[in-house]
Amino acid sequence: MTDDPPVSWQSLRARTSARIRLARAGNTISGAAVREFQFAHVRARHAVSATLDARRLNLPQPCIEVESQAADRAEYVRRPDLGRQLSAAGRERLPHGQYDVVFVIADGLSAMAAERQGAAVLAVVRPLLADWRIAPLVVAHRARVALGDEIATCLGARCVVMMIGERPGLRCAESMSLYMTWNPHVGMRDSGRNCISNIHGHGGLSAMAAANSLAWLLKTARMRGYSGVNLKDETCIIEHGAGQDQKAVATDGREE
């Protein structure tokens, strides 16, 4: 029996976005590595402070813009509770009806993520729900995941999909998550949601894979009448492209 050949650092670095085997300069890492880290930190801070501009979404249909009770980004970051409550003006803009689902594009902790990934996911998932009564699209500012519960209640929607920017990391500041909740209501627990995360164009989940997985979850939730920890993604959707296969993974909900 022979020992397996050693794995090179180059091979390991090709398999992960983590900062491993950084170049050194004396007793510390190189100046280039330090500057790269500082730039990533600045980019992450900018993602948290940036505001969502609905015009940059390039949406094919009109949308309703609402905001939470957080007055600005600074208060939004300090007061997560206010980000979960609709403003009075926002509630008045939402016409009550009878809908199966409402899609909400929300800034969360990365407006860049919502702007770059939201419309792409919508473009794929809407044709997969041909027999669904889809509510007017909502764009939510200074929003947390639970804000979708109140939006759905105001609109009379049986389900809400929050398409929200994730907390930025030091490798990707524009990753989006989808939170699907069946029979949402104010005070809903996160265990009642399903989450599809890490949707971005830097090695993350593609919009097509995420949308196909979301469509399966929506249809299964409607059939069974629930979402959350008791609803597992049983699909194995393989996307062929760019020489790499991707699997759409839905996990139990967690706060962004």
PDB file of N, CA and C in Angstrom, residues 11 21 25-26 83 105 113 140 155-157 161 174-175 184-185 194 231 237 248 252:
ATOM      1  N   SER A  11      -3.698  23.491  -5.179  1.00  0.00           N
ATOM      2  CA  SER A  11      -4.913  22.710  -5.348  1.00  0.00           C
ATOM      3  C   SER A  11      -5.943  23.061  -4.279  1.00  0.00           C
ATOM      4  N   ARG A  21      -2.748  29.935   3.152  1.00  0.00           N
ATOM      5  CA  ARG A  21      -1.399  29.978   2.591  1.00  0.00           C
ATOM      6  C   ARG A  21      -1.089  31.343   1.980  1.00  0.00           C
ATOM      7  N   ALA A  25       5.803  38.358   4.456  1.00  0.00           N
ATOM      8  CA  ALA A  25       6.869  39.345   4.335  1.00  0.00           C
ATOM      9  C   ALA A  25       7.513  39.449   5.713  1.00  0.00           C
ATOM     10  N   GLY A  26       8.613  38.754   5.906  1.00  0.00           N
ATOM     11  CA  GLY A  26       9.221  38.695   7.232  1.00  0.00           C
ATOM     12  C   GLY A  26       8.386  37.841   8.156  1.00  0.00           C
ATOM     13  N   GLY A  83     -36.953  46.841  12.196  1.00  0.00           N
ATOM     14  CA  GLY A  83     -36.886  46.321  10.834  1.00  0.00           C
ATOM     15  C   GLY A  83     -37.888  45.218  10.562  1.00  0.00           C
ATOM     16  N   ILE A 105     -38.701  41.881  -2.520  1.00  0.00           N
ATOM     17  CA  ILE A 105     -37.261  42.128  -2.662  1.00  0.00           C
ATOM     18  C   ILE A 105     -36.872  43.128  -1.579  1.00  0.00           C
ATOM     19  N   ALA A 113     -26.862  42.935  -2.961  1.00  0.00           N
ATOM     20  CA  ALA A 113     -27.310  41.568  -3.241  1.00  0.00           C
ATOM     21  C   ALA A 113     -28.708  41.564  -3.834  1.00  0.00           C
ATOM     22  N   ALA A 140     -38.972  46.286  -0.290  1.00  0.00           N
ATOM     23  CA  ALA A 140     -38.973  46.715   1.108  1.00  0.00           C
ATOM     24  C   ALA A 140     -37.624  47.306   1.502  1.00  0.00           C
ATOM     25  N   LEU A 155     -51.635  42.103   2.529  1.00  0.00           N
ATOM     26  CA  LEU A 155     -52.049  41.817   1.163  1.00  0.00           C
ATOM     27  C   LEU A 155     -53.051  40.666   1.063  1.00  0.00           C
ATOM     28  N   GLY A 156     -53.135  39.856   2.105  1.00  0.00           N
ATOM     29  CA  GLY A 156     -53.992  38.678   2.045  1.00  0.00           C
ATOM     30  C   GLY A 156     -53.349  37.537   1.286  1.00  0.00           C
ATOM     31  N   ALA A 157     -52.041  37.382   1.398  1.00  0.00           N
ATOM     32  CA  ALA A 157     -51.303  36.334   0.689  1.00  0.00           C
ATOM     33  C   ALA A 157     -51.101  35.121   1.592  1.00  0.00           C
ATOM     34  N   VAL A 161     -42.403  35.164   0.050  1.00  0.00           N
ATOM     35  CA  VAL A 161     -41.009  34.850  -0.244  1.00  0.00           C
ATOM     36  C   VAL A 161     -40.206  36.131  -0.083  1.00  0.00           C
ATOM     37  N   GLU A 174     -22.360  40.443  -1.742  1.00  0.00           N
ATOM     38  CA  GLU A 174     -23.591  40.567  -2.520  1.00  0.00           C
ATOM     39  C   GLU A 174     -24.327  39.238  -2.631  1.00  0.00           C
ATOM     40  N   SER A 175     -24.411  38.523  -1.522  1.00  0.00           N
ATOM     41  CA  SER A 175     -25.097  37.237  -1.493  1.00  0.00           C
ATOM     42  C   SER A 175     -26.524  37.424  -0.987  1.00  0.00           C
ATOM     43  N   PRO A 184     -48.044  32.863   6.752  1.00  0.00           N
ATOM     44  CA  PRO A 184     -47.287  33.769   7.618  1.00  0.00           C
ATOM     45  C   PRO A 184     -48.209  34.624   8.485  1.00  0.00           C
ATOM     46  N   HIS A 185     -47.720  34.992   9.646  1.00  0.00           N
ATOM     47  CA  HIS A 185     -48.435  35.905  10.520  1.00  0.00           C
ATOM     48  C   HIS A 185     -47.421  36.623  11.398  1.00  0.00           C
ATOM     49  N   ASN A 194     -38.475  28.297   5.354  1.00  0.00           N
ATOM     50  CA  ASN A 194     -37.411  27.584   4.637  1.00  0.00           C
ATOM     51  C   ASN A 194     -36.508  28.612   3.986  1.00  0.00           C
ATOM     52  N   LEU A 231     -40.517  20.630   6.412  1.00  0.00           N
ATOM     53  CA  LEU A 231     -40.526  20.580   4.949  1.00  0.00           C
ATOM     54  C   LEU A 231     -39.085  20.588   4.455  1.00  0.00           C
ATOM     55  N   ILE A 237     -31.442  19.169  -8.133  1.00  0.00           N
ATOM     56  CA  ILE A 237     -31.484  19.887  -9.392  1.00  0.00           C
ATOM     57  C   ILE A 237     -30.055  20.211  -9.807  1.00  0.00           C
ATOM     58  N   ALA A 248     -29.041  22.851  -5.871  1.00  0.00           N
ATOM     59  CA  ALA A 248     -29.835  23.803  -5.112  1.00  0.00           C
ATOM     60  C   ALA A 248     -30.140  23.195  -3.752  1.00  0.00           C
ATOM     61  N   ASP A 252     -33.330  24.983   6.696  1.00  0.00           N
ATOM     62  CA  ASP A 252     -34.293  25.590   7.588  1.00  0.00           C
ATOM     63  C   ASP A 252     -33.955  27.058   7.776  1.00  0.00           C
TER      64      ASP A 252
END
